[in-house]
Short mmCIF file of C-alpha atoms and ligand atoms in Angstrom, two decimals:
data_model
loop_
_atom_site.label_atom_id
_atom_site.label_comp_id
_atom_site.label_asym_id
_atom_site.label_seq_id
_atom_site.Cartn_x
_atom_site.Cartn_y
_atom_site.Cartn_z
CA MET A 1 0.00 0.00 0.00
CA SER A 2 1.52 3.32 -1.03
CA ARG A 3 2.25 5.78 1.77
CA THR A 4 2.67 9.54 1.53
CA VAL A 5 3.61 11.98 4.27
CA ILE A 6 2.76 15.68 3.95
CA HIS A 7 4.91 17.41 6.52
CA GLY A 8 5.43 20.88 7.95
CA GLY A 9 2.13 22.50 6.93
CA LEU A 10 -0.79 24.12 8.72
CA VAL A 11 -3.75 21.74 8.40
CA ILE A 12 -6.98 23.71 8.09
CA THR A 13 -10.42 22.14 8.28
CA ALA A 14 -13.84 23.69 8.90
CA SER A 15 -13.33 23.21 12.64
CA ASP A 16 -9.58 23.32 13.36
CA GLU A 17 -6.20 24.74 12.44
CA ILE A 18 -3.34 22.52 13.55
CA HIS A 19 0.36 22.41 12.77
CA ALA A 20 0.48 18.75 11.85
CA ASP A 21 1.96 16.19 9.51
CA VAL A 22 -0.50 14.04 7.59
CA LEU A 23 0.01 10.35 6.79
CA VAL A 24 -1.80 9.04 3.72
CA GLU A 25 -2.10 5.33 3.20
CA GLY A 26 -3.86 3.56 0.34
CA GLY A 27 -5.83 6.60 -0.77
CA ARG A 28 -7.07 7.60 2.68
CA VAL A 29 -5.90 9.76 5.51
CA ALA A 30 -4.37 7.37 8.05
CA ALA A 31 -3.24 9.76 10.78
CA LEU A 32 -2.35 13.31 11.78
CA ALA A 33 0.42 14.10 14.25
CA ALA A 34 1.89 17.36 15.51
CA HIS A 35 5.16 18.43 13.88
CA GLY A 36 8.24 16.91 15.50
CA THR A 37 6.40 14.40 17.68
CA ALA A 38 7.63 10.82 18.00
CA ALA A 39 4.53 9.58 16.17
CA ALA A 40 5.21 11.76 13.14
CA GLY A 41 8.91 10.86 13.24
CA SER A 42 8.15 7.14 13.12
CA TRP A 43 6.26 7.28 9.81
CA THR A 44 7.95 5.79 6.78
CA ALA A 45 6.65 6.70 3.36
CA ASP A 46 7.19 6.22 -0.37
CA ARG A 47 6.58 9.89 -1.01
CA SER A 48 7.19 12.93 1.10
CA ILE A 49 5.65 16.34 0.38
CA ASP A 50 7.14 19.38 2.05
CA ALA A 51 4.37 21.78 3.05
CA THR A 52 6.47 24.06 5.24
CA GLY A 53 4.92 27.52 5.23
CA LYS A 54 1.90 26.22 3.31
CA TYR A 55 -1.68 25.31 4.12
CA VAL A 56 -2.80 21.70 3.94
CA ILE A 57 -6.52 21.78 3.15
CA PRO A 58 -9.22 19.36 2.00
CA GLY A 59 -9.83 19.23 -1.74
CA GLY A 60 -12.66 21.54 -2.75
CA VAL A 61 -16.19 20.23 -3.29
CA ASP A 62 -17.97 22.14 -6.04
CA ALA A 63 -21.62 21.14 -5.70
CA HIS A 64 -22.87 22.97 -8.79
CA THR A 65 -21.32 22.41 -12.22
CA HIS A 66 -22.69 21.90 -15.71
CA MET A 67 -20.16 20.11 -17.92
CA GLU A 68 -21.32 19.56 -21.53
CA MET A 69 -24.70 20.99 -20.59
CA PRO A 70 -27.04 21.61 -23.54
CA PHE A 71 -28.54 25.11 -23.30
CA GLY A 72 -30.10 27.51 -25.81
CA GLY A 73 -29.17 25.47 -28.87
CA THR A 74 -25.53 25.00 -27.87
CA SER A 75 -23.57 23.14 -25.19
CA ALA A 76 -21.34 24.21 -22.29
CA ALA A 77 -17.79 24.24 -23.61
CA ASP A 78 -16.10 22.14 -20.91
CA THR A 79 -16.40 18.39 -21.24
CA PHE A 80 -16.14 16.21 -18.16
CA GLU A 81 -12.49 15.70 -19.14
CA THR A 82 -11.50 19.36 -19.54
CA GLY A 83 -13.76 20.58 -16.75
CA THR A 84 -12.53 18.17 -14.09
CA ARG A 85 -8.92 18.80 -15.11
CA ALA A 86 -9.49 22.54 -14.65
CA ALA A 87 -11.18 21.80 -11.31
CA ALA A 88 -8.04 19.95 -10.18
CA TRP A 89 -5.83 22.88 -11.21
CA GLY A 90 -7.94 25.03 -8.93
CA GLY A 91 -7.82 22.66 -5.95
CA THR A 92 -11.28 21.14 -6.39
CA THR A 93 -11.30 17.35 -6.15
CA THR A 94 -15.04 16.64 -6.21
CA ILE A 95 -17.71 18.03 -8.48
CA ILE A 96 -21.43 17.40 -8.30
CA ASP A 97 -22.86 17.92 -11.78
CA PHE A 98 -26.46 17.94 -12.98
CA ALA A 99 -27.95 15.11 -15.01
CA VAL A 100 -30.94 16.35 -16.98
CA GLN A 101 -34.34 14.75 -17.50
CA SER A 102 -35.65 15.63 -20.95
CA VAL A 103 -39.28 16.72 -21.20
CA GLY A 104 -41.30 13.56 -21.83
CA GLY A 105 -38.30 11.45 -20.83
CA SER A 106 -37.54 9.42 -17.73
CA LEU A 107 -35.12 10.25 -14.94
CA ARG A 108 -33.43 6.93 -15.66
CA GLY A 109 -32.79 7.90 -19.28
CA GLY A 110 -31.34 11.27 -18.33
CA LEU A 111 -29.17 9.87 -15.58
CA ASP A 112 -27.80 7.07 -17.76
CA ALA A 113 -26.91 9.59 -20.46
CA TRP A 114 -24.92 11.62 -17.92
CA TYR A 115 -23.22 8.51 -16.47
CA ALA A 116 -22.07 7.76 -20.03
CA LYS A 117 -20.77 11.29 -20.63
CA ALA A 118 -18.64 11.26 -17.49
CA ASP A 119 -17.56 7.63 -17.34
CA GLY A 120 -13.83 7.21 -17.90
CA ASN A 121 -13.30 10.92 -18.55
CA CYS A 122 -12.93 12.61 -15.19
CA ALA A 123 -9.65 13.66 -13.56
CA VAL A 124 -11.28 13.97 -10.10
CA ASP A 125 -14.26 12.36 -8.40
CA TYR A 126 -17.79 13.26 -9.40
CA ALA A 127 -21.42 12.78 -8.45
CA PHE A 128 -24.78 13.81 -9.86
CA HIS A 129 -27.86 15.75 -8.93
CA MET A 130 -30.94 15.24 -11.12
CA ILE A 131 -32.74 18.09 -12.88
CA LEU A 132 -36.49 17.45 -12.92
CA ALA A 133 -37.74 19.02 -16.14
CA ASP A 134 -41.01 17.10 -16.24
CA VAL A 135 -42.64 16.36 -12.89
CA ASN A 136 -45.34 13.72 -13.43
CA GLU A 137 -46.56 10.50 -11.80
CA SER A 138 -43.79 8.37 -13.23
CA SER A 139 -40.91 10.80 -12.61
CA LEU A 140 -42.15 11.26 -9.02
CA LYS A 141 -41.94 7.49 -8.48
CA GLU A 142 -38.49 7.38 -10.05
CA MET A 143 -37.23 9.87 -7.46
CA ASP A 144 -37.35 7.10 -4.83
CA LEU A 145 -35.16 4.85 -6.97
CA LEU A 146 -32.62 7.58 -7.56
CA VAL A 147 -32.33 8.34 -3.85
CA SER A 148 -31.68 4.65 -3.17
CA GLU A 149 -28.93 4.54 -5.79
CA GLY A 150 -27.15 7.63 -4.48
CA VAL A 151 -28.61 10.50 -6.50
CA THR A 152 -30.20 12.22 -3.55
CA SER A 153 -30.89 15.76 -4.72
CA PHE A 154 -33.26 17.15 -7.34
CA LYS A 155 -33.20 20.53 -8.99
CA LEU A 156 -36.39 22.32 -9.94
CA PHE A 157 -36.81 25.57 -11.85
CA MET A 158 -39.29 28.36 -11.19
CA ALA A 159 -37.59 30.02 -14.20
CA TYR A 160 -37.30 29.09 -17.90
CA PRO A 161 -40.96 28.48 -18.90
CA GLY A 162 -41.16 25.94 -21.69
CA VAL A 163 -37.73 24.50 -20.89
CA PHE A 164 -37.08 23.40 -17.29
CA TYR A 165 -39.97 25.26 -15.62
CA SER A 166 -42.20 23.56 -13.06
CA ASP A 167 -45.42 25.15 -11.83
CA ASP A 168 -46.24 25.41 -8.11
CA GLY A 169 -48.29 22.20 -8.18
CA GLN A 170 -45.45 20.23 -9.69
CA ILE A 171 -43.02 21.78 -7.22
CA LEU A 172 -45.26 20.88 -4.28
CA ARG A 173 -45.59 17.27 -5.45
CA ALA A 174 -41.83 16.91 -5.90
CA MET A 175 -41.22 18.43 -2.48
CA GLN A 176 -43.73 16.07 -0.88
CA ARG A 177 -41.96 13.15 -2.51
CA ALA A 178 -38.57 14.39 -1.30
CA GLY A 179 -40.02 14.91 2.18
CA GLY A 180 -40.83 11.20 2.19
CA ASN A 181 -37.72 9.69 0.58
CA GLY A 182 -34.95 11.82 2.10
CA GLY A 183 -34.17 13.71 -1.09
CA LEU A 184 -33.16 17.37 -1.10
CA ILE A 185 -34.93 19.80 -3.43
CA MET A 186 -32.63 22.40 -4.99
CA MET A 187 -34.46 25.42 -6.33
CA HIS A 188 -33.67 27.92 -9.06
CA ALA A 189 -35.80 30.63 -7.50
CA GLU A 190 -36.80 33.30 -10.02
CA ASN A 191 -40.31 34.08 -11.24
CA GLY A 192 -39.77 33.01 -14.85
CA ILE A 193 -43.32 33.72 -16.01
CA ALA A 194 -43.06 37.38 -15.01
CA ILE A 195 -39.47 37.65 -16.27
CA ASP A 196 -40.54 36.46 -19.72
CA VAL A 197 -43.08 39.30 -19.93
CA LEU A 198 -40.35 41.82 -19.10
CA VAL A 199 -38.00 40.23 -21.65
CA GLU A 200 -40.61 40.56 -24.37
CA GLN A 201 -41.30 44.19 -23.45
CA ALA A 202 -37.58 45.10 -23.32
CA LEU A 203 -36.88 43.57 -26.73
CA ALA A 204 -39.96 45.27 -28.25
CA ALA A 205 -38.63 48.60 -26.94
CA GLY A 206 -35.24 48.00 -28.58
CA ARG A 207 -33.40 47.26 -25.33
CA THR A 208 -31.35 44.35 -26.67
CA ASP A 209 -27.90 44.77 -25.04
CA PRO A 210 -26.55 42.29 -22.47
CA ARG A 211 -27.13 44.68 -19.57
CA TYR A 212 -30.91 44.35 -20.02
CA HIS A 213 -30.56 40.70 -19.05
CA GLY A 214 -29.82 41.95 -15.54
CA ASP A 215 -32.48 44.62 -15.79
CA VAL A 216 -35.46 42.33 -16.50
CA ARG A 217 -34.50 39.66 -13.96
CA LYS A 218 -35.60 41.84 -11.06
CA VAL A 219 -34.42 41.45 -7.47
CA ALA A 220 -38.09 41.38 -6.43
CA LEU A 221 -38.70 38.39 -8.72
CA GLU A 222 -35.83 36.44 -7.12
CA ALA A 223 -37.03 37.38 -3.63
CA GLU A 224 -40.65 36.51 -4.45
CA ALA A 225 -39.73 33.11 -5.85
CA THR A 226 -37.44 32.39 -2.89
CA HIS A 227 -40.27 33.25 -0.50
CA ARG A 228 -42.71 31.06 -2.45
CA ALA A 229 -40.26 28.14 -2.54
CA VAL A 230 -39.80 28.38 1.24
CA GLN A 231 -43.56 28.35 1.83
CA LEU A 232 -44.10 25.40 -0.52
CA ALA A 233 -41.32 23.44 1.22
CA ARG A 234 -42.86 24.31 4.57
CA VAL A 235 -46.26 23.01 3.44
CA ALA A 236 -44.64 19.86 2.04
CA GLY A 237 -42.55 19.29 5.17
CA ALA A 238 -39.40 19.09 3.08
CA PRO A 239 -35.96 20.69 3.31
CA LEU A 240 -35.00 23.24 0.66
CA TYR A 241 -31.67 24.31 -0.85
CA VAL A 242 -31.80 27.52 -2.87
CA VAL A 243 -29.12 27.62 -5.58
CA HIS A 244 -27.14 30.67 -6.75
CA VAL A 245 -28.64 33.26 -4.39
CA SER A 246 -27.64 36.67 -5.74
CA ALA A 247 -29.93 39.33 -4.24
CA ASP A 248 -29.90 40.80 -0.73
CA GLU A 249 -33.70 40.39 -0.45
CA ALA A 250 -33.38 36.68 -1.30
CA VAL A 251 -30.77 36.25 1.45
CA ALA A 252 -33.27 37.91 3.80
CA GLU A 253 -35.97 35.37 2.84
CA ILE A 254 -33.62 32.48 3.59
CA ALA A 255 -32.47 34.08 6.85
CA ALA A 256 -36.10 34.60 7.93
CA ALA A 257 -36.92 30.96 7.21
CA ARG A 258 -33.88 29.76 9.13
CA HIS A 259 -34.75 31.98 12.09
CA LYS A 260 -38.10 30.17 12.18
CA GLY A 261 -36.17 26.90 12.41
CA LEU A 262 -37.05 25.69 8.92
CA PRO A 263 -34.55 23.41 7.14
CA VAL A 264 -33.77 25.96 4.43
CA PHE A 265 -30.26 26.37 3.02
CA GLY A 266 -28.64 28.79 0.61
CA GLU A 267 -25.83 28.72 -1.92
CA THR A 268 -24.11 31.63 -3.59
CA CYS A 269 -21.37 31.74 -6.21
CA PRO A 270 -18.11 33.69 -6.69
CA GLN A 271 -19.59 35.73 -9.55
CA TYR A 272 -22.13 37.32 -7.18
CA LEU A 273 -19.42 38.01 -4.61
CA PHE A 274 -16.84 39.52 -6.98
CA LEU A 275 -18.72 40.78 -10.07
CA SER A 276 -21.68 43.11 -10.57
CA THR A 277 -24.00 44.79 -13.06
CA ASP A 278 -21.00 47.03 -13.89
CA ASN A 279 -19.60 44.03 -15.76
CA LEU A 280 -22.88 43.37 -17.56
CA ALA A 281 -22.80 46.99 -18.72
CA GLU A 282 -19.27 46.76 -20.22
CA PRO A 283 -19.19 48.40 -23.64
CA GLY A 284 -19.72 46.68 -26.97
CA PHE A 285 -20.97 43.16 -26.49
CA GLU A 286 -18.48 42.43 -23.64
CA GLY A 287 -21.32 42.24 -21.12
CA ALA A 288 -22.39 38.92 -22.68
CA LYS A 289 -19.46 37.29 -20.89
CA TYR A 290 -21.27 37.91 -17.61
CA VAL A 291 -24.76 36.74 -18.57
CA CYS A 292 -25.94 34.09 -16.14
CA SER A 293 -29.15 33.46 -14.17
CA THR A 294 -29.80 34.53 -11.50
CA PRO A 295 -28.07 37.64 -12.90
CA LEU A 296 -25.23 39.69 -11.50
CA ARG A 297 -26.55 42.37 -9.16
CA PRO A 298 -25.51 45.94 -8.31
CA ARG A 299 -22.36 45.94 -6.15
CA GLU A 300 -24.36 46.90 -3.01
CA HIS A 301 -25.75 43.36 -2.81
CA GLN A 302 -22.33 41.84 -2.16
CA GLU A 303 -22.18 42.85 1.49
CA ALA A 304 -25.42 40.97 2.23
CA LEU A 305 -23.93 37.84 0.63
CA TRP A 306 -20.70 38.06 2.65
CA ARG A 307 -22.67 38.69 5.82
CA GLY A 308 -24.92 35.74 4.97
CA LEU A 309 -21.86 33.52 4.56
CA ARG A 310 -20.40 34.67 7.87
CA ASN A 311 -23.68 34.23 9.76
CA ASP A 312 -24.54 30.84 8.25
CA GLU A 313 -27.59 32.22 6.48
CA LEU A 314 -25.81 30.90 3.38
CA GLN A 315 -23.91 27.64 3.78
CA VAL A 316 -22.24 26.85 0.45
CA VAL A 317 -20.30 28.57 -2.32
CA SER A 318 -20.42 26.64 -5.60
CA THR A 319 -19.58 27.92 -9.06
CA ASP A 320 -22.57 27.10 -11.28
CA HIS A 321 -19.72 26.53 -13.77
CA CYS A 322 -21.40 26.57 -17.18
CA PRO A 323 -18.91 28.03 -19.68
CA PHE A 324 -19.78 29.27 -23.15
CA CYS A 325 -17.12 30.72 -25.42
CA PHE A 326 -17.49 34.37 -26.28
CA SER A 327 -16.74 33.58 -29.90
CA GLY A 328 -19.56 31.62 -31.53
CA GLN A 329 -21.56 30.89 -28.35
CA LYS A 330 -22.16 34.08 -26.35
CA GLU A 331 -22.35 35.79 -29.76
CA LEU A 332 -25.60 33.94 -30.50
CA GLY A 333 -27.22 36.74 -28.51
CA ARG A 334 -25.92 39.76 -30.44
CA GLY A 335 -28.92 41.99 -30.95
CA ASP A 336 -31.08 39.93 -28.53
CA PHE A 337 -29.84 39.43 -24.96
CA SER A 338 -32.40 36.66 -24.42
CA LYS A 339 -30.45 34.46 -26.86
CA ILE A 340 -27.14 34.74 -24.97
CA PRO A 341 -26.41 31.33 -23.42
CA ASN A 342 -26.63 31.68 -19.63
CA GLY A 343 -23.54 30.75 -17.70
CA LEU A 344 -20.01 31.63 -16.59
CA PRO A 345 -16.77 29.67 -16.27
CA GLY A 346 -15.45 29.38 -12.72
CA VAL A 347 -14.69 25.84 -11.55
CA GLU A 348 -10.93 26.57 -11.60
CA ASN A 349 -11.17 29.89 -9.74
CA ARG A 350 -13.44 29.20 -6.75
CA MET A 351 -10.92 28.09 -4.12
CA ASP A 352 -8.55 30.95 -4.99
CA LEU A 353 -11.26 33.62 -5.05
CA LEU A 354 -12.52 32.48 -1.66
CA HIS A 355 -8.98 32.52 -0.31
CA GLN A 356 -8.78 36.09 -1.56
CA ALA A 357 -11.90 36.73 0.54
CA VAL A 358 -9.89 35.48 3.53
CA VAL A 359 -7.03 37.84 2.61
CA GLU A 360 -9.50 40.73 2.35
CA GLY A 361 -11.13 39.91 5.68
CA HIS A 362 -14.60 38.85 4.52
CA ILE A 363 -14.35 35.35 6.03
CA SER A 364 -12.01 33.38 8.27
CA ARG A 365 -9.75 30.60 7.03
CA ARG A 366 -11.94 27.94 8.63
CA ARG A 367 -15.08 29.45 7.13
CA TRP A 368 -13.32 29.30 3.73
CA ILE A 369 -12.89 25.56 4.14
CA ASP A 370 -16.41 25.18 5.50
CA ILE A 371 -18.26 26.88 2.64
CA ALA A 372 -16.00 25.42 -0.07
CA CYS A 373 -15.39 21.88 1.21
CA ALA A 374 -17.11 20.67 4.38
CA ALA A 375 -20.60 22.17 4.09
CA PRO A 376 -21.16 21.10 0.46
CA ALA A 377 -19.96 17.59 1.38
CA ARG A 378 -22.40 17.48 4.31
CA MET A 379 -25.22 19.05 2.34
CA PHE A 380 -25.04 16.36 -0.31
CA GLY A 381 -24.19 13.28 1.75
CA LEU A 382 -20.45 12.94 1.11
CA TYR A 383 -19.03 13.81 4.53
CA PRO A 384 -16.53 12.85 6.03
CA LYS A 385 -15.32 10.90 2.98
CA LYS A 386 -15.02 14.30 1.30
CA GLY A 387 -14.66 17.81 2.73
CA THR A 388 -12.22 17.26 5.59
CA ILE A 389 -8.81 15.92 6.57
CA ALA A 390 -9.32 13.28 9.25
CA PRO A 391 -8.43 9.62 9.71
CA GLY A 392 -10.56 7.55 7.34
CA ALA A 393 -11.37 10.41 4.97
CA ASP A 394 -10.39 10.16 1.32
CA ALA A 395 -6.94 11.70 0.88
CA ASP A 396 -8.20 14.54 -1.30
CA ILE A 397 -5.67 17.09 -0.13
CA VAL A 398 -4.42 20.41 -1.45
CA VAL A 399 -1.09 21.98 -0.52
CA TYR A 400 -1.90 25.65 -0.80
CA ASP A 401 0.65 28.47 -0.85
CA PRO A 402 -1.07 31.41 0.88
CA HIS A 403 1.66 33.89 -0.13
CA ALA A 404 2.05 33.16 -3.85
CA GLU A 405 0.76 35.87 -6.16
CA GLN A 406 -1.13 35.18 -9.36
CA VAL A 407 -3.13 37.01 -12.01
CA ILE A 408 -6.19 35.30 -13.47
CA SER A 409 -6.25 35.13 -17.26
CA ALA A 410 -7.80 33.13 -20.07
CA ARG A 411 -4.28 32.81 -21.47
CA THR A 412 -3.19 30.70 -18.53
CA HIS A 413 -6.36 29.03 -17.22
CA HIS A 414 -7.25 25.44 -18.05
CA MET A 415 -10.98 25.70 -18.64
CA ASN A 416 -11.98 25.11 -22.25
CA VAL A 417 -13.32 28.61 -22.79
CA ASP A 418 -11.90 31.63 -24.60
CA TYR A 419 -12.32 34.24 -21.86
CA SER A 420 -12.13 34.63 -18.10
CA ALA A 421 -14.80 36.43 -16.10
CA TYR A 422 -11.96 37.56 -13.80
CA GLU A 423 -9.40 38.58 -16.46
CA GLY A 424 -6.51 40.52 -14.92
CA LYS A 425 -7.60 40.02 -11.31
CA HIS A 426 -4.67 39.84 -8.88
CA LEU A 427 -4.90 37.18 -6.19
CA THR A 428 -2.79 36.19 -3.23
CA GLY A 429 -2.64 32.42 -2.77
CA ARG A 430 -2.22 29.57 -5.19
CA VAL A 431 -2.69 25.81 -5.39
CA GLU A 432 0.66 24.01 -5.39
CA THR A 433 -0.06 20.29 -5.18
CA VAL A 434 -3.30 18.31 -5.29
CA LEU A 435 -3.92 14.71 -4.27
CA SER A 436 -7.06 12.82 -5.21
CA ARG A 437 -7.47 9.72 -3.05
CA GLY A 438 -3.75 9.92 -2.35
CA VAL A 439 -2.76 10.11 -6.03
CA PRO A 440 -1.06 13.29 -7.26
CA VAL A 441 -3.13 15.15 -9.84
CA ILE A 442 -1.24 18.44 -9.64
CA ASP A 443 2.40 18.19 -8.54
CA ARG A 444 4.02 21.58 -7.84
CA HIS A 445 2.05 23.38 -10.57
CA THR A 446 2.25 20.54 -13.10
CA TYR A 447 -0.71 18.43 -14.14
CA VAL A 448 0.14 14.78 -13.59
CA GLY A 449 -3.42 13.38 -13.47
CA ARG A 450 -5.34 11.44 -16.06
CA ALA A 451 -8.83 11.16 -17.47
CA GLY A 452 -10.49 8.19 -15.85
CA HIS A 453 -8.85 8.51 -12.43
CA GLY A 454 -11.97 10.29 -11.17
CA ALA A 455 -14.55 7.89 -9.74
CA TYR A 456 -18.31 8.18 -9.56
CA LEU A 457 -19.58 8.84 -6.02
CA PRO A 458 -22.97 7.54 -4.92
CA ARG A 459 -24.15 9.86 -2.16
CA GLY A 460 -26.06 9.60 1.09
CA THR A 461 -28.84 12.00 1.98
CA CYS A 462 -28.41 15.54 3.32
CA GLN A 463 -26.47 15.51 6.60
CA PHE A 464 -27.83 18.86 7.78
CA THR A 465 -31.31 17.40 8.25
CA ARG A 466 -30.52 14.18 10.11
ZN1 ZN B 501 -26.83 25.84 -12.55
#
């Protein structure tokens, strides 16, 4: 059994910071011991990694990605191969992607199609949520089967009428089913019916530029849908996870629900923490690079998101990584913002951007690891296999240099997309080495992984509700 020792670093988890050496044996963490102790000195290993002056942190868990996702007549530009490789470069060792039910199709059919896309192609471990695009008697029954095979979370859309949209009755039925089988409902909370009216009116008035995408997707329509989702979950007796929360009023709805003791959870994404409607309004057609839904908000909303993350009103930061190239994909929406494919690249940048938030004083180091590793693992039934460094956990470990400087650029990133949403941004902190189940994937800034190393992860149910 191969043995690795990572010595000299500061081990940071969601709960502790300890100056300790870490022994990895056969793909798992075998032991931790304080630097210089007899226990640490007695370890023999095949490989030794010097982490002096560095952080030793759990591999990131990105609970919201869309590799090869079909949307608006095109497909997200990262495959499972390129997307998971980029994830590894950025210190993320687990992704949870979304399998999609087609309208009129079964959950089984959608899930099997996504198993086939990912199988043998991933550089790091992966799991699936299921998008319910067609809630009916048979898909409701299938939810039970999926939970029992380890696909324990289901995404519903109050947005995108005619595509993924579910009405309140369908949402209630799916929530009732999840309340009974242990599944977790994930909600895209925006009032899509009202938004579509505003889209039509904006286009008719000649307001076709990317910035109007942010304009029509009103804060009030995110807050209203969030409120409605909370009430429906309450009636159904089911827990609720609201994805990509972007507006201060939506954070307030989640906070109010949590203060009542309801099992309601919130996720936000780096783009809402670091970008704003200023980007959507960039001249020419540049704003298209920042079109995603929920949309970027005015800068003033960011403080509510940071506060929510500090106060545990929001628990998770995922990327909603759904990259479309500017050339040929985002350009589909020239002259009509509603035809711009929705989504941003980010799977490679999340751990670094959140470390920058530590540097800037928004969150503590342990909260960084909580929102990026431990809480998403717990939320989606992967803890403590993923999300921490403790005996028995998978040895998904990142050696992180907190002092290294870097500048984000599309010229140097590894995502299969021709622009970066954070082009030119200076960051302090950089991933140095990444292990996935004890196997090096990034070795001192060199990719040494391979497609097919990443394994599929069946998941348990949400660990915040049991
Ligand atoms: Zn998404």
